[in-house]
Amino acid sequence: MKFSGNWITEMTGGLDVTTKELAQLVTKKTAEAEGVESVGEHLTMVCAARIEQVEQIEGSHNRKAVVETKLYGTRTVVCGAPNCRPGIMTAYVPAGCVLDGRRIEKAVIAGVESDGMLASGAELGLNRETAGILELNAEPGTAIPGCGPDSIIEIDNKSLTHRPDLWGHHGMAREVAAILGRPLRDPVDLSLLPEGEGAIGVNIEDYALCPRYSALVFENVTVAPSPLWLQYRLEAVGLNPINNIVDVTNYVMAEIAQPMHAFDAATLNGGTIYVRRARAGERMVALDGEDYALDEQALVIADGEGAVAIAGVIGGLNTGVTEKTTRIVLESANFQAGSVRKTSSRLKLRTDASMRFEKAQDPHNTLRGLARAVALLRQVSPGIRLVGGVADDKGELVPAPPIDLPLDWLRRKLGRSVPSEQVRSILESLSFGVAEVKAGEFQVTIPSWRATKDVSIKDDLVEEVGRMVGYDTIAPEPPLVPSSPPPENPERNYLHQVRLACAAQGFTEVSNYSFVNQAQIAELSLPEADHVKVLNPISSDQGLLRTSLMPGILRSVRDNSRHLDNFRLFELGHEIHKRAGDLPNERLHLAAAVYSKAGDGQAGLFEAKRLAECLLKNAKVRQTEAKAWEHPARAYEVVWRQQAVGRIAELHPNLATGRAAVLDLDLTLVQEMGSEAVKYQPLQRYPSSAFDLSVLAAERQPVVEIEDLLASYAGPQLQGIEFVRQYVGPPLAAGQKSVSFRLRVASSQKTLSAEEITAIRAQVIAGMEKSGYELRV
Amino acid sequence: MSAANLESLESLEQDALQRIQSAAALADLEAVRVELLGRKGKLAGLSKDMGQLTPEERASRGKLLNRAKQALEEALEQRKSAFEDTALHTRLQAEWVDLTVPAPGVRPGSLHPVTLVQREIEDLFVSMGFTVLSGPEVETEHHNFDALNIPGDHPARDMQDTFWLEGGYLLRTHTSPVQIRGMRKLGPPLRMIAPGRVFRNEELDASHEHTFYQIEGMMVDREISVSHLIYYMKTMLEGLFRREVTVRLRPGYFPFVEPGFELEIQCLLCGGKGCPVCKQSGWLEQLGCGLVHPNVLRMSGIDPEEWMGWAFGLGLTRLVMMRYGIDDIRHLQGGDLRFLRQF
């Protein structure tokens, strides 16, 4: 929202600070000023001038004009404007003046020296008129009436979300007056409102959606461009001047935050304005030329025939003010914020009006809007006449109840005390009513423009007092509270340990999106129906929530394999699984990948396994059926404490060039399994002995199975079994391997004798042979 | 001992010493040792007839022989150890290693920059008695909006471009829903922070992401004021920036706090004079905060007449970018190891 410094100054009767300083004060106490911009600085040099004489330059569309400027004497300029003719008063820009960043210099144009220039409204930044040079009604040498340099303060709209009153200059002027301790002038004169019956009927269907609709009828209207000062002011705050009638409605909106709309009375059917919900299938062509399809949730303004405006958003094209208009119905209404917001977002149409109504405007403001418009219309459309009184339909406007403000409570909230007289003067400067009902407690009444949503409880008043005394007057202090260790979050600690362990094993942490797309999940054969859908994705590329970290990991592997030959990466993130009738089940997973451009991929798989073992003590793997995206012969489950907690696999070679081993662990499951209590085992008292055995087995027989079998035959005296090596090749038959183990045995009762050890060994060999294994002894 | 024998002992010794000195290898020394000191060696030969001597002669001959034997043994030992030294030296020289060749084995990977900064903030608050909470990424409208005093038609819902999901759920637009979960789980008094991933429906560019990280913090106790809020925020920021900072509050609007603030610190680069980093304002926006709105307390079952609180929400992603001078937000979710390995 742009605020004109001049406009504010008119209402505070001056400022004691520069606009820049004011912007800083407003930022600290009211709303964030994003910047201050000077406009119209050149207007101090521009003056009115009469064209004395005009002469066509041969071979050029330009003309040579002699102008009387008074201020700069008689000057000769070259001008191409079609309306450049003797006798008119226009705007003269001397050499040295800077227009829109361009310095005007004496120059020879079409062979004629031009000393300065004659300017259009657009060139001077007063309006958007480019068709010709300005035609003024002023004395030569004088400034352009009502158009001087101004400073525009740009306030961040977001910081005005809760302040309907600050969507107009008068509201901001009130803040400025309170901050600077200056008086505030009200531009509205309610005595201008006519008495008597309204010349048009108003019928509101639902006061909840439209608490108030006020209107006035004017006749003998002349539609023409507004005076330059009005156009310039609208232009300065970012509004587009259109014609005098529309400009007045916009001016009132920018001044007192009351959006208004003017209908051409001749185009309205019947003598009543209806405020009702749109009918199913109802359409309206709006002022922006678009044809809007409305539904029963939209509120419209309608005449006897159909919708003539979408309430609080935009007027209809066919009932708008045109050059031919002579009679108007001026609407000044109040609409429910939520309803306007919904309609505006459904139609994807945000207008200056809808932005204001969305903030919950004050229903008391409609009459003020009309009164202000009466004054302005009389200025810009001479001869205009009011017809009848104010048509005003409204629901019950319940005043907000006063707030009890205990001053000690205020002190406790702020963390500093503010003298009661200062509290009073701050609140009063912001138009709150203050009464001391009992010692140490104020009863505060809320001005209507702050009562719609912004202020309703005592906490809201803490802000009013706090910001005005200045938050920088509150010293930071620690609270007096008992000190105790905070409740632990074992999950957080565990996750951090996992991260550190992964990093220690050479893996680098990546972070992928929670979104996936159809192509990504199809590649991994993840069923689309399992995924939670995003109803309004940024692009169809991000329409689903991940049920696996693998799509992201695959992406990371591919992207990085373009730059790197070997890498390890991991991610900790949530898998999001649909759950009927409840929030999705979010499971925390670790996904890791080991990539190598060259090699047979075995090393990567073992690294993935080692990472699993680092994270889960005594984790085992067992071969499992490969999923579609896994290498068909290289897929394994990770088993920890007899439960499958994850997978290790090599990515199917179709999915990536090079070899990538991936690990996926369900950390939620691991967490749920909890940690096992550590129980001390007494140290072995008697010495142990070891012997080696080599077992012949089928090449694809997992070593762990042979090991388990050996252990089962060795009996209770087995202390440990260690894989030593395996061998494939001659003299072994094809498809065979020899696996060597070292078995360590001992007794807790005594030192085992050589005979006893031999007996255990024989028992193992016999068992293995019975199980069909040949031993190489 | 006869004079001849004596002479021959002396010359034997001299000759042997000479040979020891000039030995070229360990084998030469061994030959000398066997020849003179061996069981059948020359010195043994000279003591053969000792039995025939008088006790006096025997004592004096024994003395002489012993001296010669000792002298030779000493010389042999010296020479031998010289040979061993040389041999060791030669072997060790051969064991020269070029350690400038890269060491084998895996180097540690690195943690994501968001993880690093998040961990710092967690540690800071845990040390001040705060607990760390987590919440789901998919949330209900109730937790994300209603319970935070943002009803259906509230304009604040415009400030947040929400990703809506089937089933009426949404991706949380801020970490604030964890406040609600925390209040319900812990009850008052409480001190908590909640870091996490949040989502806004925004087009991706160098400074906008639809997926980013926030940290939420909240304290509820009997007596909580703006002054306490400033204290904790200043303490956190000083811990993060590892230097003294000047903070200031200005009015800011968040429906779940009242009053609400934007908290800024004086620009660390220019000290408040104005520079490109602070866009000439002298101040850097850090976070939003305020005193917990009584409606929010009430909706989570906490009586606002009995308890007060403060809360803050911090853009962790922005902080990470500031800390490391990262100029493109897309790097953070980009997964490029050339970027991630720098941390």
PDB file of N, CA and C in Angstrom, chain A residues 522-573:
ATOM      1  N   ALA A 522       6.499 -44.732 -11.003  1.00  0.00           N
ATOM      2  CA  ALA A 522       6.329 -45.821 -11.971  1.00  0.00           C
ATOM      3  C   ALA A 522       7.660 -46.547 -12.154  1.00  0.00           C
ATOM      4  N   GLU A 523       8.724 -45.776 -12.171  1.00  0.00           N
ATOM      5  CA  GLU A 523      10.044 -46.331 -12.367  1.00  0.00           C
ATOM      6  C   GLU A 523      10.390 -47.333 -11.264  1.00  0.00           C
ATOM      7  N   LEU A 524       9.878 -47.081 -10.066  1.00  0.00           N
ATOM      8  CA  LEU A 524      10.166 -47.964  -8.938  1.00  0.00           C
ATOM      9  C   LEU A 524       8.987 -48.891  -8.656  1.00  0.00           C
ATOM     10  N   SER A 525       8.019 -48.929  -9.603  1.00  0.00           N
ATOM     11  CA  SER A 525       6.832 -49.783  -9.456  1.00  0.00           C
ATOM     12  C   SER A 525       6.107 -49.554  -8.139  1.00  0.00           C
ATOM     13  N   LEU A 526       6.063 -48.306  -7.683  1.00  0.00           N
ATOM     14  CA  LEU A 526       5.286 -48.000  -6.474  1.00  0.00           C
ATOM     15  C   LEU A 526       3.871 -47.660  -6.934  1.00  0.00           C
ATOM     16  N   PRO A 527       2.848 -48.319  -6.388  1.00  0.00           N
ATOM     17  CA  PRO A 527       1.488 -48.082  -6.879  1.00  0.00           C
ATOM     18  C   PRO A 527       1.016 -46.662  -6.568  1.00  0.00           C
ATOM     19  N   GLU A 528       0.460 -45.993  -7.559  1.00  0.00           N
ATOM     20  CA  GLU A 528       0.028 -44.612  -7.373  1.00  0.00           C
ATOM     21  C   GLU A 528      -1.051 -44.509  -6.294  1.00  0.00           C
ATOM     22  N   ALA A 529      -1.904 -45.519  -6.229  1.00  0.00           N
ATOM     23  CA  ALA A 529      -3.027 -45.464  -5.288  1.00  0.00           C
ATOM     24  C   ALA A 529      -2.566 -45.391  -3.830  1.00  0.00           C
ATOM     25  N   ASP A 530      -1.335 -45.807  -3.558  1.00  0.00           N
ATOM     26  CA  ASP A 530      -0.836 -45.761  -2.177  1.00  0.00           C
ATOM     27  C   ASP A 530      -0.421 -44.350  -1.758  1.00  0.00           C
ATOM     28  N   HIS A 531      -0.323 -43.442  -2.724  1.00  0.00           N
ATOM     29  CA  HIS A 531       0.242 -42.119  -2.426  1.00  0.00           C
ATOM     30  C   HIS A 531      -0.838 -41.110  -2.076  1.00  0.00           C
ATOM     31  N   VAL A 532      -0.529 -40.246  -1.101  1.00  0.00           N
ATOM     32  CA  VAL A 532      -1.417 -39.127  -0.788  1.00  0.00           C
ATOM     33  C   VAL A 532      -1.267 -38.112  -1.920  1.00  0.00           C
ATOM     34  N   LYS A 533      -2.409 -37.649  -2.446  1.00  0.00           N
ATOM     35  CA  LYS A 533      -2.366 -36.697  -3.566  1.00  0.00           C
ATOM     36  C   LYS A 533      -2.381 -35.260  -3.064  1.00  0.00           C
ATOM     37  N   VAL A 534      -1.610 -34.413  -3.742  1.00  0.00           N
ATOM     38  CA  VAL A 534      -1.660 -32.969  -3.480  1.00  0.00           C
ATOM     39  C   VAL A 534      -2.735 -32.411  -4.400  1.00  0.00           C
ATOM     40  N   LEU A 535      -3.701 -31.683  -3.834  1.00  0.00           N
ATOM     41  CA  LEU A 535      -4.810 -31.211  -4.665  1.00  0.00           C
ATOM     42  C   LEU A 535      -4.413 -29.993  -5.499  1.00  0.00           C
ATOM     43  N   ASN A 536      -3.480 -29.190  -4.983  1.00  0.00           N
ATOM     44  CA  ASN A 536      -3.082 -27.989  -5.733  1.00  0.00           C
ATOM     45  C   ASN A 536      -1.570 -27.928  -5.899  1.00  0.00           C
ATOM     46  N   PRO A 537      -1.003 -28.906  -6.598  1.00  0.00           N
ATOM     47  CA  PRO A 537       0.464 -28.907  -6.745  1.00  0.00           C
ATOM     48  C   PRO A 537       0.929 -27.728  -7.598  1.00  0.00           C
ATOM     49  N   ILE A 538       2.168 -27.315  -7.388  1.00  0.00           N
ATOM     50  CA  ILE A 538       2.746 -26.237  -8.191  1.00  0.00           C
ATOM     51  C   ILE A 538       2.784 -26.681  -9.644  1.00  0.00           C
ATOM     52  N   SER A 539       3.213 -27.920  -9.846  1.00  0.00           N
ATOM     53  CA  SER A 539       3.164 -28.477 -11.187  1.00  0.00           C
ATOM     54  C   SER A 539       2.796 -29.938 -11.021  1.00  0.00           C
ATOM     55  N   SER A 540       2.328 -30.553 -12.119  1.00  0.00           N
ATOM     56  CA  SER A 540       1.899 -31.951 -12.018  1.00  0.00           C
ATOM     57  C   SER A 540       3.082 -32.825 -11.624  1.00  0.00           C
ATOM     58  N   ASP A 541       4.252 -32.248 -11.707  1.00  0.00           N
ATOM     59  CA  ASP A 541       5.475 -32.935 -11.353  1.00  0.00           C
ATOM     60  C   ASP A 541       5.579 -33.218  -9.861  1.00  0.00           C
ATOM     61  N   GLN A 542       4.749 -32.558  -9.089  1.00  0.00           N
ATOM     62  CA  GLN A 542       4.877 -32.668  -7.645  1.00  0.00           C
ATOM     63  C   GLN A 542       3.529 -33.000  -7.028  1.00  0.00           C
ATOM     64  N   GLY A 543       2.805 -33.891  -7.674  1.00  0.00           N
ATOM     65  CA  GLY A 543       1.426 -34.130  -7.278  1.00  0.00           C
ATOM     66  C   GLY A 543       1.227 -35.172  -6.196  1.00  0.00           C
ATOM     67  N   LEU A 544       2.280 -35.874  -5.799  1.00  0.00           N
ATOM     68  CA  LEU A 544       2.128 -36.963  -4.836  1.00  0.00           C
ATOM     69  C   LEU A 544       3.137 -36.821  -3.711  1.00  0.00           C
ATOM     70  N   LEU A 545       2.803 -37.404  -2.545  1.00  0.00           N
ATOM     71  CA  LEU A 545       3.749 -37.402  -1.429  1.00  0.00           C
ATOM     72  C   LEU A 545       4.480 -38.740  -1.381  1.00  0.00           C
ATOM     73  N   ARG A 546       5.738 -38.701  -1.061  1.00  0.00           N
ATOM     74  CA  ARG A 546       6.550 -39.904  -1.179  1.00  0.00           C
ATOM     75  C   ARG A 546       6.163 -40.989  -0.164  1.00  0.00           C
ATOM     76  N   THR A 547       6.110 -42.224  -0.637  1.00  0.00           N
ATOM     77  CA  THR A 547       5.921 -43.355   0.265  1.00  0.00           C
ATOM     78  C   THR A 547       7.238 -44.098   0.429  1.00  0.00           C
ATOM     79  N   SER A 548       8.268 -43.540  -0.190  1.00  0.00           N
ATOM     80  CA  SER A 548       9.593 -44.141  -0.108  1.00  0.00           C
ATOM     81  C   SER A 548      10.602 -43.041  -0.378  1.00  0.00           C
ATOM     82  N   LEU A 549      11.765 -43.153   0.240  1.00  0.00           N
ATOM     83  CA  LEU A 549      12.798 -42.155  -0.041  1.00  0.00           C
ATOM     84  C   LEU A 549      13.537 -42.492  -1.338  1.00  0.00           C
ATOM     85  N   MET A 550      13.270 -43.695  -1.884  1.00  0.00           N
ATOM     86  CA  MET A 550      14.056 -44.166  -3.016  1.00  0.00           C
ATOM     87  C   MET A 550      13.969 -43.287  -4.271  1.00  0.00           C
ATOM     88  N   PRO A 551      12.767 -42.750  -4.617  1.00  0.00           N
ATOM     89  CA  PRO A 551      12.753 -41.896  -5.814  1.00  0.00           C
ATOM     90  C   PRO A 551      13.741 -40.730  -5.700  1.00  0.00           C
ATOM     91  N   GLY A 552      13.785 -40.137  -4.521  1.00  0.00           N
ATOM     92  CA  GLY A 552      14.710 -39.016  -4.304  1.00  0.00           C
ATOM     93  C   GLY A 552      16.154 -39.475  -4.353  1.00  0.00           C
ATOM     94  N   ILE A 553      16.413 -40.627  -3.730  1.00  0.00           N
ATOM     95  CA  ILE A 553      17.781 -41.151  -3.715  1.00  0.00           C
ATOM     96  C   ILE A 553      18.231 -41.483  -5.137  1.00  0.00           C
ATOM     97  N   LEU A 554      17.302 -42.058  -5.907  1.00  0.00           N
ATOM     98  CA  LEU A 554      17.627 -42.383  -7.301  1.00  0.00           C
ATOM     99  C   LEU A 554      17.977 -41.117  -8.072  1.00  0.00           C
ATOM    100  N   ARG A 555      17.193 -40.076  -7.844  1.00  0.00           N
ATOM    101  CA  ARG A 555      17.468 -38.799  -8.507  1.00  0.00           C
ATOM    102  C   ARG A 555      18.854 -38.296  -8.115  1.00  0.00           C
ATOM    103  N   SER A 556      19.143 -38.336  -6.797  1.00  0.00           N
ATOM    104  CA  SER A 556      20.441 -37.845  -6.326  1.00  0.00           C
ATOM    105  C   SER A 556      21.584 -38.660  -6.929  1.00  0.00           C
ATOM    106  N   VAL A 557      21.373 -39.985  -7.031  1.00  0.00           N
ATOM    107  CA  VAL A 557      22.423 -40.837  -7.588  1.00  0.00           C
ATOM    108  C   VAL A 557      22.677 -40.454  -9.042  1.00  0.00           C
ATOM    109  N   ARG A 558      21.592 -40.314  -9.793  1.00  0.00           N
ATOM    110  CA  ARG A 558      21.758 -39.975 -11.208  1.00  0.00           C
ATOM    111  C   ARG A 558      22.414 -38.618 -11.392  1.00  0.00           C
ATOM    112  N   ASP A 559      21.912 -37.623 -10.655  1.00  0.00           N
ATOM    113  CA  ASP A 559      22.456 -36.270 -10.815  1.00  0.00           C
ATOM    114  C   ASP A 559      23.937 -36.242 -10.489  1.00  0.00           C
ATOM    115  N   ASN A 560      24.292 -36.882  -9.382  1.00  0.00           N
ATOM    116  CA  ASN A 560      25.688 -36.800  -8.962  1.00  0.00           C
ATOM    117  C   ASN A 560      26.607 -37.653  -9.827  1.00  0.00           C
ATOM    118  N   SER A 561      26.034 -38.717 -10.436  1.00  0.00           N
ATOM    119  CA  SER A 561      26.896 -39.573 -11.256  1.00  0.00           C
ATOM    120  C   SER A 561      27.352 -38.847 -12.514  1.00  0.00           C
ATOM    121  N   ARG A 562      26.736 -37.709 -12.802  1.00  0.00           N
ATOM    122  CA  ARG A 562      27.199 -36.919 -13.941  1.00  0.00           C
ATOM    123  C   ARG A 562      28.521 -36.222 -13.645  1.00  0.00           C
ATOM    124  N   HIS A 563      28.774 -35.976 -12.352  1.00  0.00           N
ATOM    125  CA  HIS A 563      29.985 -35.223 -11.998  1.00  0.00           C
ATOM    126  C   HIS A 563      31.013 -36.070 -11.268  1.00  0.00           C
ATOM    127  N   LEU A 564      30.561 -37.143 -10.614  1.00  0.00           N
ATOM    128  CA  LEU A 564      31.448 -37.869  -9.714  1.00  0.00           C
ATOM    129  C   LEU A 564      31.463 -39.357 -10.073  1.00  0.00           C
ATOM    130  N   ASP A 565      32.631 -39.989  -9.925  1.00  0.00           N
ATOM    131  CA  ASP A 565      32.746 -41.410 -10.255  1.00  0.00           C
ATOM    132  C   ASP A 565      32.396 -42.301  -9.072  1.00  0.00           C
ATOM    133  N   ASN A 566      32.626 -41.787  -7.891  1.00  0.00           N
ATOM    134  CA  ASN A 566      32.343 -42.561  -6.684  1.00  0.00           C
ATOM    135  C   ASN A 566      31.758 -41.629  -5.640  1.00  0.00           C
ATOM    136  N   PHE A 567      30.717 -42.056  -4.978  1.00  0.00           N
ATOM    137  CA  PHE A 567      30.207 -41.250  -3.865  1.00  0.00           C
ATOM    138  C   PHE A 567      29.297 -42.077  -2.979  1.00  0.00           C
ATOM    139  N   ARG A 568      29.081 -41.537  -1.801  1.00  0.00           N
ATOM    140  CA  ARG A 568      28.152 -42.144  -0.846  1.00  0.00           C
ATOM    141  C   ARG A 568      27.247 -41.029  -0.344  1.00  0.00           C
ATOM    142  N   LEU A 569      25.964 -41.274  -0.281  1.00  0.00           N
ATOM    143  CA  LEU A 569      25.057 -40.255   0.240  1.00  0.00           C
ATOM    144  C   LEU A 569      23.954 -40.903   1.057  1.00  0.00           C
ATOM    145  N   PHE A 570      23.339 -40.101   1.908  1.00  0.00           N
ATOM    146  CA  PHE A 570      22.215 -40.627   2.692  1.00  0.00           C
ATOM    147  C   PHE A 570      21.204 -39.534   2.953  1.00  0.00           C
ATOM    148  N   GLU A 571      20.007 -39.967   3.278  1.00  0.00           N
ATOM    149  CA  GLU A 571      18.953 -39.026   3.634  1.00  0.00           C
ATOM    150  C   GLU A 571      18.132 -39.594   4.781  1.00  0.00           C
ATOM    151  N   LEU A 572      17.743 -38.722   5.692  1.00  0.00           N
ATOM    152  CA  LEU A 572      16.774 -39.093   6.731  1.00  0.00           C
ATOM    153  C   LEU A 572      15.500 -38.345   6.397  1.00  0.00           C
ATOM    154  N   GLY A 573      14.405 -39.057   6.260  1.00  0.00           N
ATOM    155  CA  GLY A 573      13.178 -38.350   5.918  1.00  0.00           C
ATOM    156  C   GLY A 573      11.962 -39.192   6.193  1.00  0.00           C
TER     157      GLY A 573
END
